[in-house]
Structure formats: C-alpha cells, structure tokens
C-alpha cells in the first residue's frame, strides 16, 4: 500500500512528533484506529538492510545519534548556580536520531516496573527536598498494556521470582544463555540471590513475520540488520504505514508549536529535509520526542497565552529530570566467555529491587551481566582494561589478547530521585547552527542516589567474586554527567500545579496537546524505562482514541 | 567562536582523558569514499595522500610502539599508518593540526637529546619507548593512541586492520550469525556439568 501524503495545509487528525519507543506505538495505534497521522522525525529513514557492523561509524562517529558539528549542541552543569559548559564529546544526553528513535540502537532490556515504583512515596513516606511522588495510576492499571507490549512489540523472557503478576506469559522463550549469564547465575546462587532470564525486546524465535536474533553481537549502539530487535522501526512503523493512514516524514525537525485564539495547538512548525520552514496543521498533537526534546519544544513555544512555554502553567516543564544511576564492575575469568556474541544481557538479578530502610538510604535497583560497549574491539582496546593496566606497549598488547574474550561487565541500574533542580532547559548563550538555543542539562544526583550506586557496585563485585573471577575491577562511582535515559520532565499527575500531563497524557493546559514519552514518568524505576514508556503509549493511545471518538479533543 | 572551533576545542580538551580520547568529531559522509582510497593505498603500498613520507615514517614508528610487533603482528603489519593517512586527510581532518604539532614537538625532543639529524624512527626500540614515556600523558599521545587503536580494530575497509590482524589479536570475529554455545561456560552448561 502506498503511504499517504497529507497536505500541510489540511489539519491532520494527529501530528506525532518523534517516531521512537512511544511515537512508534502511538503512530501504529492511532493510524490503525482509523485516524490520519503525520509523524515528524528529525532523523533519516533507514531500513534494516542499511545497518552495518561498523564500530567506528556508530560508536565513535555517532552516525545514528548525530548532533556533531554544532547540529545539536548540548551544555551541562551540575547546579543552577553554575554556568553550563558546552560538552559534546560525548554529549550529556545520547539518543538516536532516525525513524524508530533510540529503540533502534538500544539494548532492549524490557523490565516491567513493579507495584512499588508507582506507590513508593505512600509506602515509604516523603523524602525532604525532593519531588518524590506517587503516580496517579498503578501497576494493575498498566498491566494489560505491559502485556500488549510483550505481544505486539515482541519480548522474549521467562517470569522471574520478583516479577509483578502478569496476565499472560511471554510470547517468546528467553534467548540462549551466554557465559556471562551462567557466571552471574553461579555467583548469585552462592550468595543466596536469584538470577533469572532477562526479558529482552529481541526475538528468540520468528514472530509476526519477523526473523529471530542471529546472535551477531552488534546490538547495543547499533541498528539490527535482521529486524530481530523489537524497535519501533521493526515492530511498529511498518504496521502504522500498512494502515494507509500514516505518513512518516523523516528529516523533519519540529521547532515550534503554534496555538490559536482559543489556546489550542493549531500547527507544528518544522524544517523539512531541505531545511525549508514548513507548518503542518493539526487537530491534535502528540509530543513523543523524548524527555529532552519534548520539553525543549514546549519551552521554545512561547506566546502571550503561554509566556513560560506551551502548557507550562505549572512551571514544571523540563523539571524533575531523572537519569537512572549506573555502575560497572568487571571480572576476568579462566576460560573464554566470548561475551561479544549475541544480545547484551541474558541473566538479571532483582533481589535488591525494593528500597530497604535498613540500608540507610532510599533506593534500589537491578543487576545484569553484559559486555557493554566493550563488545566491539575498538572500544574495548581504548577503555576495556583495568584502570591500572598499561595503555600502550607490549604488556598492553598482551593484556588485550588475554582479556577480550575472558572478561565481562556487571552493571548496577538504580533509582534516581526526582529533584526540581535537575532539569532540561534552553541555554541562554549557546545556539545551534539554525539559531535555536542549545539543550542545557542541569544534573546532580541526590545523596541517596549515590548511596544506591555504591551499594550496587559492591554487590556486583561480590557476585563476580562468588562467580570465581580471577581479577575484579570497576569504574569508580561518580556523579552522573551523561545519560541515555531522559525521564520525568513533563511528569504525570492529577494536580495541574504539580504536573504537566494528566493521567491520560493530556496536558493540563492545552486540551488537544498530548505528551507521552520518557518525560511522563513520575519515578525513575530501576534503570530500564523503555518497556514502561511503551506500555504508557499503548494505554495513552486507547484513551486518546476514545476521547477523539467522543469528540472530547 | 564558531561551531567548528567549539567542536575542535572540545575534542582537544577531551583527548587528554581516557574516555574523551575515544569520542571524536568525524565527518561521516566522507568516510566511505576515503576509506576505499585508504584500502587501495594500503594494499598497493602506494604513496601517502596526506602525510609526507617523513611524517608517515615517524607516525608509523610511534604506532608500532603503541601496539608493537612481537611474536604476533602489530600496528605496523596491520597497516595502521594507511588508516591514519586516510583519516587525517578527510573525516579526521580536525585532528591533523594537533598531530603535526605534536610530531614537531617530539622531533625537537629527539633532536635535543640525540642531535640535529636524529629522528624518532631512527632510535632503537628502548630509546623510542623512553622518549614516548615523556609524552604519554599529552593530548598528542592520546590522539595517536586513539588513531592507532582505530586503525588496528576498525573495519579493514577503513584502510587498517589488514587481514583482520587486530581482530585476530584479541580473538574477535566479525560474523553476521553465531549459534550457541558462545563461550566455555555456557558450553559446559549444555553438556550438563553442574559446576559450569
């Protein structure tokens, strides 16, 4: 079926900004639900066959993430008192710019949030100086949509001992365990912990006409040439287009949302693939541009009615940014693991998921084993050896040959508290090539976030030791300055003074503006947000369709 | 300050650190065309495009100390210098100035110790190592280390990693399909060894 072409002057039922984890789901759901949809995506439209085994291009040249050469500069500072500095090597926020968004290059860890993630504030009480809050919805309300993600997007796994209840088993069995998974499980068992198969958005068997994983190992940071990784590009966009009602417009960068006399969004102004300014009329707009680009667009869309940015009467747009804490420990083993093969993660541990007051801090997390970016040899040679190893010469060379096949990384993934002072904003000084203010990140982990990271780092090293590692080393735990998780910046809530969207992802201020992506999250979960972002997108789509059918948009 | 300057400055700043040195502002559209040229040059032993023969000889000697040739091939056999020549003439052009300046500085150091006519590439291996120890914490050395590693381990189509020498060194194989078992420990598990 030929993809429709909608005229910019005719209002589309929905204009969706962003085609990633959330935008892809919403495009598919709204288009197959009978609505005309235009998707604006700032990056190119690549297909599975375009992706290459090219570490230099993807990991170092950032071919999928773009942003070099002033195209999208980002600045960073720790607190509001500091002046933010340009930081583009690497940038503070790494996200992919192409159809499918970051779901194309992600790892595919599809942990569901647990009951506690939605109600932790009530369970544990307030935490002074933070915006720690309950969600307006709970796990039970989201559970059918987690199941929808499992079955529509394609998730492989097996239920674990700490999982929340599920209404349906996984559609696909877990991927075959790797040596890193065997060793993680061995260490866990010795310590009385419980490793279990990692839920992955990667197909272990043929599914919905898609081929399964061929275990090539070019996964995290790369696009899947098999289409086996369940990205929006592989799983959702083709269904959206097959409806005959969805037009994907790649290389189109939205930069402003305009409102009409009634205060409703009327059009999205963007630069097209040739850099020409265009404006797409819209009956309603869905913002799914990610937790940085979404608030950026809103803050840049000022008007007399919205002097502080669109739908920002609460002043919370861009606030409560959460990164998720992350730690890395490494172990060298006697025999080859060859952890560079297949998917990143095959076993995870959730024994430390819940916050435990006995530990003396708020926070929890999960642990997994993986090769990390050291899966590919160039990154490994630059950064994969212990910190005190020689960096050149014959001993360096010897260690490279000894360590590459025989080492693995154990990661801790932890909570981040929502702090109003952590934010995405528009840099007052630095501009991109088109004159737009650069994205400015202000971020400093809460002391409890740091404590949670230290705790998980120690548990990771315990596990490596129990697994029989010959040598153990780590990356020192430091305050976060870089992230791939952009959460909480247009948080969901019932109170229009304290949140940006309501429980249905409709902005409190603008009735035909919906916002659904990582920005909607109220709490950070334990480090693997995409599954929840997509469950929220499926749920939002159901409500948005119902509103539209009842004439309530 | 324009964006290119900002970018270059950020790179030079970052190149002094372990992680920073690995993130470079390459210009992607040029990569393919240039790498094809680099491969041709490498395989035919052609003249260098960007570097003078003298500069290439010095850089080749440095990269051959970063990943030396011993009982297995090193950076020299992998053709790393052809990768560097191609990179500096194209997508890594922003690095060229710093590389040449660093090379000049190294040359002065060599001359002050060994006389006007001395070249780094003419020193004995122990002398070369001693000399590199004096610059190993500089951005210049971080840059050369980055370029050597990139030339050793990136796709052979970029001009280095000849005959997959780099990948063979670490035990990596670039395939589009693998089957379990992937490593020793999962293989033991498949065999039913409870101690795996």
XYZ file of C-alpha atoms in Angstrom:
749
model
C 0.000 0.000 0.000
C 1.298 3.442 -0.885
C 1.933 5.641 2.085
C -0.443 8.593 2.050
C 0.856 12.137 1.643
C -1.012 14.668 3.667
C -1.081 18.331 2.685
C 0.469 20.580 5.306
C -2.481 22.967 4.990
C -5.081 20.310 5.805
C -5.274 19.584 9.504
C -4.161 16.016 10.218
C -6.121 14.235 12.935
C -2.858 13.802 14.806
C 0.642 15.084 14.292
C 3.072 12.988 16.293
C 6.488 14.465 16.959
C 9.036 11.682 17.273
C 8.956 8.113 15.970
C 10.756 6.317 18.799
C 9.600 3.936 21.508
C 6.462 5.962 22.318
C 5.884 7.739 18.997
C 6.059 4.479 17.056
C 3.431 2.840 19.270
C 1.135 5.873 19.110
C 1.503 6.126 15.320
C 0.566 2.477 14.907
C -2.315 2.592 17.377
C -3.858 5.846 16.135
C -3.439 5.049 12.422
C -4.848 1.532 12.715
C -7.596 3.031 14.877
C -8.830 4.985 11.870
C -7.147 8.364 12.278
C -4.932 10.266 9.846
C -1.474 10.595 11.316
C 1.601 12.584 10.305
C 4.812 11.645 12.104
C 7.631 14.202 12.117
C 11.028 12.620 12.730
C 14.213 14.709 12.785
C 16.425 11.822 11.632
C 16.608 9.792 8.414
C 14.524 6.763 7.468
C 16.930 3.824 7.437
C 15.879 0.222 6.887
C 17.286 -2.936 8.492
C 19.445 -3.528 5.416
C 21.150 -0.163 5.891
C 22.689 -1.096 9.246
C 26.345 -2.109 9.253
C 28.870 -3.780 11.534
C 30.817 -0.555 11.739
C 32.024 0.368 15.201
C 33.922 3.445 14.047
C 30.833 4.891 12.374
C 28.234 4.046 15.028
C 30.039 4.158 18.358
C 32.684 6.772 17.622
C 31.285 8.789 14.733
C 27.827 8.683 16.342
C 26.255 8.147 12.938
C 22.858 7.290 14.451
C 22.912 9.820 17.254
C 24.123 12.807 15.244
C 24.468 16.118 16.948
C 28.082 16.752 15.995
C 29.454 19.862 14.395
C 27.053 22.195 16.094
C 23.976 20.493 14.689
C 22.610 19.995 18.152
C 24.982 21.260 20.815
C 24.279 20.405 24.442
C 25.545 22.115 27.546
C 25.878 20.702 31.047
C 26.163 21.995 34.587
C 25.691 20.402 37.985
C 23.580 23.044 39.654
C 21.629 26.182 38.797
C 24.427 28.265 40.305
C 26.934 27.091 37.690
C 27.353 28.316 34.155
C 26.679 25.448 31.782
C 29.559 24.449 29.513
C 29.369 23.032 26.021
C 30.011 19.334 26.247
C 29.764 17.434 23.004
C 32.379 14.704 23.280
C 30.412 12.793 24.356
C 27.240 14.859 24.772
C 25.361 14.810 28.117
C 22.369 13.075 26.506
C 22.863 10.353 23.923
C 19.819 9.494 21.837
C 19.351 8.203 18.320
C 18.016 10.440 15.587
C 16.333 8.294 12.970
C 12.954 6.680 12.334
C 12.481 4.394 15.330
C 14.441 6.718 17.601
C 16.560 5.266 20.368
C 14.674 1.979 20.222
C 16.815 1.296 17.123
C 20.143 1.396 18.966
C 19.044 0.365 22.449
C 19.902 -2.838 24.295
C 16.308 -3.971 24.691
C 16.139 -4.651 28.433
C 12.369 -4.894 28.944
C 11.852 -4.973 32.693
C 8.369 -4.054 33.798
C 8.113 -1.607 36.665
C 6.924 -3.228 39.911
C 3.972 -2.194 42.093
C 6.330 -0.208 44.323
C 7.531 2.008 41.501
C 4.062 3.568 41.287
C 3.296 3.882 45.010
C 6.656 4.212 46.705
C 6.009 7.671 48.099
C 2.972 6.362 50.022
C 4.831 3.263 51.145
C 7.999 4.976 52.321
C 6.878 8.499 53.132
C 8.236 11.785 51.835
C 11.902 12.498 51.232
C 12.834 16.048 52.148
C 13.987 18.300 49.344
C 12.709 16.040 46.585
C 9.623 15.796 44.413
C 9.183 12.129 45.322
C 5.542 11.371 44.432
C 3.099 8.579 43.673
C 1.857 8.046 40.160
C -1.820 8.753 39.515
C -2.037 5.215 38.092
C -0.845 1.907 39.490
C 0.652 -1.314 38.202
C -2.731 -3.013 37.893
C -3.914 -0.280 35.559
C -0.834 -0.582 33.381
C -0.537 -4.385 33.431
C -2.715 -5.029 30.353
C -0.522 -2.624 28.417
C 2.722 -4.254 29.535
C 1.219 -7.460 28.175
C 0.340 -5.623 24.985
C 3.977 -4.598 24.584
C 5.078 -8.207 25.140
C 2.742 -9.489 22.458
C 2.671 -6.668 19.913
C 6.250 -5.448 20.006
C 7.804 -8.835 20.725
C 9.549 -9.619 24.018
C 11.495 -12.786 24.922
C 11.723 -13.907 28.539
C 10.526 -16.060 31.405
C 8.884 -14.903 34.616
C 11.316 -14.221 37.474
C 10.932 -14.686 41.236
C 10.352 -10.988 41.979
C 8.164 -10.135 38.980
C 4.824 -8.442 39.496
C 1.823 -10.525 38.418
C 1.264 -10.867 34.693
C -1.948 -11.712 32.851
C -0.237 -13.642 30.089
C 3.106 -15.411 29.721
C 5.849 -14.035 27.475
C 5.154 -14.705 23.792
C 8.718 -15.933 23.244
C 11.136 -18.029 25.330
C 14.316 -16.401 26.671
C 17.318 -16.037 24.375
C 20.011 -18.697 24.892
C 22.094 -18.058 27.987
C 25.617 -16.748 27.433
C 28.676 -17.474 29.564
C 28.234 -14.105 31.286
C 24.710 -15.183 32.268
C 25.940 -18.562 33.505
C 28.586 -16.859 35.637
C 26.166 -14.259 37.004
C 23.831 -17.074 37.988
C 26.676 -19.037 39.539
C 27.747 -16.073 41.663
C 24.169 -15.260 42.619
C 23.449 -18.806 43.723
C 26.478 -18.877 46.018
C 25.262 -15.689 47.674
C 21.659 -16.824 48.022
C 20.496 -14.470 45.271
C 18.229 -15.295 42.343
C 19.389 -14.719 38.773
C 16.710 -15.217 36.141
C 16.373 -14.890 32.344
C 16.483 -11.298 31.129
C 13.324 -10.052 29.416
C 14.595 -8.710 26.110
C 12.940 -6.853 23.248
C 14.786 -9.153 20.864
C 13.102 -12.086 19.137
C 14.300 -15.528 20.220
C 12.054 -17.152 17.589
C 10.273 -15.973 14.431
C 7.406 -13.677 15.402
C 4.841 -11.616 13.477
C 6.660 -12.227 10.216
C 9.981 -11.076 11.655
C 13.191 -13.112 11.786
C 14.771 -14.083 15.099
C 18.113 -12.924 16.501
C 21.172 -14.303 14.684
C 23.415 -13.530 17.686
C 25.773 -11.341 15.625
C 26.551 -9.240 18.719
C 26.228 -5.822 17.052
C 23.366 -4.844 19.305
C 23.773 -2.041 21.842
C 24.604 1.122 19.929
C 23.862 -0.491 16.567
C 20.779 -0.980 14.408
C 19.645 -4.584 13.909
C 20.233 -5.796 10.373
C 17.863 -8.746 10.954
C 14.988 -6.648 12.248
C 15.065 -9.011 15.251
C 15.487 -6.220 17.755
C 11.948 -5.074 18.575
C 12.499 -1.415 17.792
C 9.664 0.821 16.717
C 11.325 0.738 13.299
C 10.993 -3.058 13.061
C 7.819 -3.678 15.047
C 5.514 -0.639 14.935
C 6.249 1.689 11.999
C 5.544 -0.968 9.325
C 2.105 -1.602 10.871
C 1.399 2.118 11.083
C 2.251 2.526 7.407
C 0.314 -0.562 6.360
C -2.840 1.075 7.704
C -2.697 3.519 4.808
C -3.328 6.376 7.220
C 0.151 7.198 8.460
C 2.771 9.356 6.778
C 6.281 9.216 8.207
C 8.152 12.418 7.414
C 11.861 11.820 8.071
C 14.488 14.542 8.391
C 11.803 16.952 9.550
C 12.734 18.826 12.706
C 9.842 20.373 14.621
C 10.902 23.558 16.364
C 7.702 25.306 17.445
C 4.074 24.571 18.239
C 1.654 27.382 17.470
C -1.656 27.932 19.224
C -4.851 29.554 18.000
C -7.051 32.208 19.618
C -8.651 29.567 21.835
C -5.282 28.449 23.126
C -5.379 25.151 21.276
C -2.433 23.838 19.299
C -3.134 24.550 15.646
C 0.054 23.671 13.821
C 3.564 22.340 14.144
C 6.306 24.403 12.536
C 9.311 22.439 11.308
C 12.315 22.401 8.988
C 11.941 19.829 6.246
C 14.660 17.640 4.726
C 15.891 20.549 2.623
C 15.936 22.926 5.573
C 12.826 24.799 4.417
C 10.373 26.026 7.013
C 7.026 24.224 6.856
C 3.931 24.183 9.040
C 1.655 21.171 9.412
C -1.884 21.962 10.507
C -3.163 19.623 13.196
C -6.387 18.809 15.023
C -4.296 17.435 17.861
C -0.605 16.994 18.577
C 1.178 14.167 20.367
C 4.641 15.007 21.671
C 6.866 11.928 21.844
C 10.224 13.484 21.115
C 11.940 12.152 24.293
C 12.493 13.596 27.754
C 14.848 16.288 26.436
C 13.458 17.261 23.034
C 9.833 17.303 24.254
C 10.344 19.923 26.984
C 12.713 21.802 24.667
C 9.918 22.225 22.100
C 7.448 23.306 24.758
C 9.835 25.817 26.315
C 10.613 27.216 22.859
C 6.892 27.608 22.035
C 6.157 30.770 23.969
C 3.207 33.062 23.296
C 1.232 35.700 25.163
C -1.018 32.966 26.477
C 1.926 30.693 27.295
C 4.726 33.100 28.304
C 6.800 30.390 30.040
C 6.386 27.864 27.270
C 3.499 25.823 25.999
C 1.405 24.034 28.634
C 3.750 25.206 31.359
C 1.444 26.995 33.807
C 2.830 24.660 36.484
C 6.406 25.730 35.723
C 7.319 22.041 35.799
C 8.146 21.562 32.115
C 11.737 20.343 31.965
C 11.952 19.815 35.743
C 12.428 16.589 37.747
C 14.834 15.144 35.195
C 15.883 11.606 36.172
C 18.810 9.709 34.581
C 18.903 6.390 36.480
C 22.107 5.613 38.330
C 24.513 3.201 36.676
C 27.570 1.313 37.873
C 30.066 -1.023 36.241
C 32.289 -3.734 37.717
C 34.377 -6.117 35.656
C 35.736 -9.607 36.065
C 38.372 -11.693 34.309
C 37.737 -15.450 34.156
C 39.822 -18.519 33.417
C 38.089 -19.603 30.199
C 36.721 -17.695 27.183
C 33.253 -16.191 27.586
C 33.160 -14.535 24.149
C 30.669 -12.094 25.563
C 30.834 -10.083 22.335
C 28.438 -12.569 20.756
C 24.637 -12.416 20.793
C 22.477 -9.975 22.780
C 23.979 -7.954 25.591
C 22.132 -9.441 28.565
C 20.837 -12.949 29.300
C 20.530 -13.022 33.123
C 19.470 -10.381 35.645
C 19.116 -10.111 39.440
C 16.280 -8.289 41.196
C 16.978 -9.231 44.827
C 17.847 -5.585 45.594
C 14.958 -4.069 43.645
C 12.965 -2.725 46.586
C 14.211 0.065 48.764
C 15.163 -1.227 52.213
C 15.278 1.280 55.107
C 17.834 -0.977 56.810
C 20.378 0.035 54.168
C 20.147 3.605 55.420
C 19.188 5.248 52.134
C 16.308 5.369 49.706
C 16.801 3.382 46.523
C 17.121 0.039 44.859
C 17.978 -1.494 41.561
C 18.752 -4.421 39.358
C 21.962 -6.100 38.264
C 22.867 -7.635 34.929
C 25.895 -9.131 33.169
C 26.919 -7.959 29.708
C 29.904 -6.976 27.579
C 28.806 -3.327 27.440
C 30.426 -1.198 24.786
C 33.458 -3.469 25.110
C 31.544 -5.914 22.885
C 33.323 -4.358 19.948
C 37.115 -4.397 19.866
C 37.932 -0.748 19.306
C 36.097 0.455 22.392
C 37.496 -2.495 24.319
C 41.052 -1.573 23.342
C 40.500 2.042 24.391
C 38.649 1.534 27.652
C 38.136 -2.159 28.450
C 41.206 -2.991 30.545
C 41.580 -2.329 34.281
C 42.414 1.285 35.055
C 45.935 0.468 36.204
C 46.768 -1.543 33.076
C 49.389 -0.132 30.708
C 47.867 1.889 27.884
C 50.425 1.052 25.240
C 53.350 -1.243 24.562
C 53.905 -4.978 24.672
C 52.173 -5.580 28.020
C 49.153 -3.581 26.829
C 49.036 -5.716 23.712
C 49.359 -8.908 25.718
C 46.533 -7.888 28.037
C 44.270 -7.041 25.108
C 44.683 -10.560 23.769
C 44.143 -12.076 27.212
C 41.169 -10.024 28.391
C 38.866 -9.537 25.417
C 37.328 -12.999 25.296
C 37.642 -13.726 29.007
C 36.086 -10.729 30.729
C 32.598 -9.463 31.433
C 30.913 -6.431 32.915
C 28.361 -6.444 35.728
C 26.122 -3.393 35.761
C 24.016 -1.964 38.544
C 20.939 0.004 37.433
C 19.424 2.174 40.110
C 16.780 4.682 41.128
C 17.057 8.426 40.660
C 15.030 10.691 42.902
C 13.050 13.445 41.172
C 14.656 16.777 42.075
C 13.157 20.012 40.839
C 16.682 21.391 40.414
C 17.582 18.687 37.880
C 16.308 19.853 34.542
C 16.310 20.316 30.816
C 16.208 23.980 29.798
C 17.199 26.290 26.938
C 20.767 27.510 27.118
C 20.799 31.331 27.190
C 24.097 31.604 25.282
C 24.906 28.591 23.110
C 22.942 28.218 19.873
C 22.834 25.528 17.217
C 23.536 26.130 13.528
C 19.938 27.184 12.957
C 19.985 29.621 15.843
C 17.991 27.529 18.287
C 19.140 27.618 21.904
C 21.142 24.539 22.823
C 19.711 21.975 25.192
C 21.010 22.695 28.675
C 21.196 19.891 31.226
C 21.406 20.653 34.928
C 22.003 17.496 36.922
C 23.369 16.393 40.264
C 22.490 13.050 41.828
C 20.767 13.095 45.212
C 22.992 11.680 48.008
C 20.666 8.664 48.241
C 21.133 8.043 44.502
C 24.887 7.992 45.072
C 24.457 5.645 48.034
C 22.345 3.297 45.909
C 25.052 3.256 43.234
C 27.802 2.484 45.757
C 25.656 -0.288 47.210
C 25.025 -1.896 43.827
C 28.680 -1.577 42.857
C 29.661 -3.569 45.955
C 27.002 -6.229 45.316
C 28.236 -6.539 41.721
C 31.772 -7.163 42.925
C 30.515 -9.712 45.485
C 28.811 -11.583 42.666
C 31.894 -11.531 40.440
C 33.972 -12.875 43.307
C 31.474 -15.607 44.095
C 31.404 -16.491 40.399
C 35.123 -17.211 40.557
C 36.614 -14.181 38.805
C 40.410 -14.216 38.758
C 40.546 -10.463 38.838
C 37.905 -7.822 39.603
C 37.987 -4.098 38.846
C 35.480 -1.299 38.473
C 34.664 2.126 37.192
C 34.653 4.476 40.175
C 31.158 5.613 41.167
C 30.807 9.253 40.232
C 28.019 11.786 39.924
C 26.217 11.368 36.611
C 27.166 13.684 33.781
C 25.948 11.615 30.850
C 22.832 9.590 30.141
C 20.737 7.672 27.654
C 17.665 7.858 29.927
C 15.685 11.104 29.889
C 12.850 10.796 32.362
C 10.330 12.873 34.279
C 10.497 16.257 32.550
C 6.719 16.556 31.874
C 5.538 14.437 34.748
C 2.089 12.928 35.043
C -0.224 13.877 37.901
C -3.726 14.830 38.951
C -2.717 18.258 40.276
C -2.215 20.844 37.472
C 0.005 22.870 39.788
C 2.424 19.987 40.324
C 2.430 18.155 36.992
C 2.319 18.769 33.239
C 0.050 15.978 31.960
C -2.944 14.272 33.484
C -3.318 10.526 33.912
C -4.331 10.232 30.254
C -1.252 12.123 28.999
C -3.337 15.171 28.076
C -1.580 18.393 29.030
C -3.372 20.180 31.851
C -3.311 23.487 29.965
C -3.943 22.619 26.312
C -6.760 20.156 25.610
C -5.516 18.985 22.201
C -1.888 18.527 23.261
C -0.871 15.065 24.457
C 2.593 14.248 25.762
C 3.811 10.681 26.033
C 7.425 9.536 26.280
C 10.053 9.266 28.999
C 9.034 12.725 30.165
C 5.738 11.342 31.559
C 7.410 9.198 34.234
C 6.833 10.201 37.862
C 9.516 7.907 39.268
C 12.575 6.503 37.550
C 12.050 2.796 38.051
C 15.169 0.708 38.292
C 17.078 1.628 35.213
C 15.179 0.107 32.302
C 12.446 2.547 31.313
C 11.542 1.698 27.706
C 9.097 -1.121 28.483
C 7.145 1.263 30.714
C 7.308 4.086 28.160
C 5.747 1.777 25.565
C 3.099 0.444 27.968
C 2.173 4.065 28.712
C 1.997 4.756 24.964
C -0.393 1.859 24.317
C -2.536 2.994 27.232
C -2.450 6.646 26.153
C -3.472 5.612 22.637
C -6.567 3.806 23.957
C -7.674 6.889 25.869
C -6.836 9.327 23.075
C -8.836 7.244 20.575
C -11.788 7.186 22.970
C -11.602 10.954 23.509
C -11.459 11.543 19.761
C -14.414 9.273 19.077
C -16.458 11.050 21.735
C -15.495 14.454 20.350
C -13.627 15.302 23.533
C -10.448 16.624 21.973
C 33.746 31.126 18.291
C 32.064 29.176 15.507
C 30.798 25.667 15.942
C 33.704 24.016 14.203
C 36.089 25.741 16.553
C 33.939 24.795 19.505
C 33.932 21.238 18.354
C 37.664 21.121 17.797
C 38.371 22.761 21.112
C 36.120 20.335 22.886
C 37.924 17.493 21.191
C 41.354 18.728 22.116
C 40.208 19.126 25.686
C 38.661 15.692 25.731
C 41.559 13.975 24.030
C 43.592 14.171 27.211
C 41.289 11.829 29.068
C 40.765 8.121 28.657
C 37.140 8.245 27.646
C 37.319 11.599 25.949
C 40.055 10.458 23.638
C 37.721 7.873 22.224
C 34.985 10.254 21.118
C 35.932 12.102 18.003
C 34.227 14.504 15.684
C 34.486 12.574 12.442
C 32.684 13.757 9.352
C 30.656 10.762 8.299
C 29.733 11.438 4.649
C 33.376 11.297 3.644
C 34.162 8.067 5.399
C 33.267 5.592 2.695
C 34.974 7.312 -0.207
C 38.104 7.966 1.761
C 38.319 4.528 3.257
C 38.196 2.974 -0.193
C 41.175 5.100 -1.160
C 42.988 4.093 2.016
C 42.436 0.419 1.315
C 43.806 0.780 -2.198
C 46.808 2.661 -0.901
C 47.459 0.118 1.822
C 47.226 -2.881 -0.464
C 49.361 -1.393 -3.214
C 51.937 0.183 -0.916
C 51.108 3.488 -2.581
C 52.399 6.882 -1.571
C 50.666 8.719 1.254
C 47.928 11.187 0.432
C 48.008 13.497 3.411
C 51.252 12.889 5.204
C 54.718 13.413 3.871
C 56.856 10.275 3.711
C 58.878 11.605 6.634
C 55.801 12.287 8.779
C 54.408 8.873 7.911
C 57.644 7.162 8.919
C 57.594 8.887 12.305
C 53.912 8.173 12.956
C 54.372 4.586 11.860
C 57.197 4.218 14.368
C 55.060 5.649 17.166
C 52.068 3.427 16.421
C 54.437 0.459 16.236
C 55.372 1.177 19.864
C 51.755 1.570 20.952
C 50.872 -1.870 19.567
C 54.260 -3.428 18.893
C 55.229 -6.353 16.746
C 56.446 -9.294 18.827
C 55.501 -12.926 18.441
C 52.309 -11.671 16.792
C 51.825 -8.867 14.242
C 51.271 -5.335 15.489
C 50.130 -1.937 14.253
C 52.756 -1.875 11.511
C 51.640 -5.137 9.915
C 48.002 -4.061 10.272
C 48.706 -1.044 8.064
C 47.635 1.422 10.746
C 49.609 4.211 9.093
C 47.398 3.962 5.996
C 44.328 4.346 8.186
C 45.866 7.410 9.819
C 46.846 8.938 6.486
C 43.328 8.474 5.165
C 41.668 9.708 8.346
C 43.764 12.882 8.656
C 43.061 13.743 5.041
C 39.319 13.518 5.471
C 36.940 12.770 8.302
C 39.649 13.216 10.908
C 40.922 16.425 9.336
C 40.214 18.313 12.543
C 42.958 16.268 14.202
C 45.669 16.896 11.629
C 46.940 20.149 13.075
C 47.339 18.651 16.548
C 49.076 15.563 15.152
C 51.590 17.573 13.137
C 52.239 19.946 16.048
C 52.762 17.012 18.395
C 55.083 15.391 15.911
C 57.149 18.586 15.671
C 57.374 18.736 19.443
C 58.509 15.131 19.602
C 61.079 15.824 16.907
C 62.529 18.692 18.938
C 62.766 16.450 21.973
C 64.598 13.811 19.934
C 66.954 16.409 18.454
C 67.804 17.925 21.817
C 68.800 14.514 23.138
C 70.300 12.868 20.080
C 71.436 15.679 17.812
C 70.174 17.657 14.850
C 69.949 14.751 12.423
C 68.141 12.369 14.788
C 64.666 11.030 14.009
C 62.309 9.179 16.305
C 62.072 6.370 13.790
C 65.861 6.113 13.808
C 66.090 5.442 17.552
C 66.449 1.969 18.971
C 63.306 0.422 20.432
C 64.331 1.087 24.064
C 65.153 4.697 23.153
C 61.774 5.110 21.440
C 59.960 3.743 24.487
C 61.908 6.046 26.788
C 61.052 9.008 24.579
C 57.341 8.144 24.451
C 57.261 7.904 28.249
C 57.985 11.633 28.322
C 54.890 12.447 26.246
C 52.492 9.660 27.195
C 50.229 11.974 29.227
C 49.849 14.584 26.479
C 46.797 15.091 24.269
C 49.080 14.338 21.318
C 49.828 10.865 22.600
C 46.151 10.255 23.424
C 45.372 11.188 19.844
C 47.983 8.813 18.449
C 46.770 6.066 20.737
C 43.225 6.654 19.527
C 44.256 6.627 15.874
C 46.389 3.515 16.344
C 43.579 1.635 18.062
C 41.087 2.823 15.436
C 43.416 1.700 12.644
C 44.019 -1.622 14.351
C 40.439 -2.552 15.191
C 38.016 -0.731 12.876
C 36.721 -2.393 9.722
C 39.561 -3.312 7.330
C 37.710 -1.253 4.724
C 38.935 1.898 6.510
C 42.472 1.091 5.498
C 43.921 -0.500 8.624
C 43.298 -3.874 10.329
C 44.874 -5.593 7.340
C 43.973 -9.283 7.129
C 41.958 -8.671 10.341
C 45.209 -8.642 12.291
C 43.673 -6.528 15.062
C 40.654 -8.763 15.478
C 42.805 -11.877 15.492
C 44.928 -10.375 18.238
C 42.009 -10.129 20.660
C 40.059 -13.149 19.453
C 37.196 -11.272 17.833
C 35.425 -12.496 14.725
C 33.009 -10.297 12.784
C 30.184 -12.557 11.646
C 26.560 -11.992 10.878
C 25.479 -15.203 12.536
C 26.528 -17.178 15.612
C 24.996 -20.165 17.311
C 25.221 -21.200 20.947
C 27.308 -22.228 22.764
C 29.068 -18.880 22.645
C 31.705 -19.467 25.313
C 33.227 -22.109 27.569
C 30.831 -21.659 30.499
C 27.579 -21.915 28.576
C 29.067 -24.862 26.659
C 29.709 -26.651 29.977
C 26.115 -25.989 30.969
C 24.873 -27.523 27.734
C 26.974 -30.591 28.497
C 25.119 -30.855 31.814
C 28.089 -30.040 34.013
C 26.564 -28.690 37.198
C 29.779 -26.889 38.061
C 29.676 -24.716 34.977
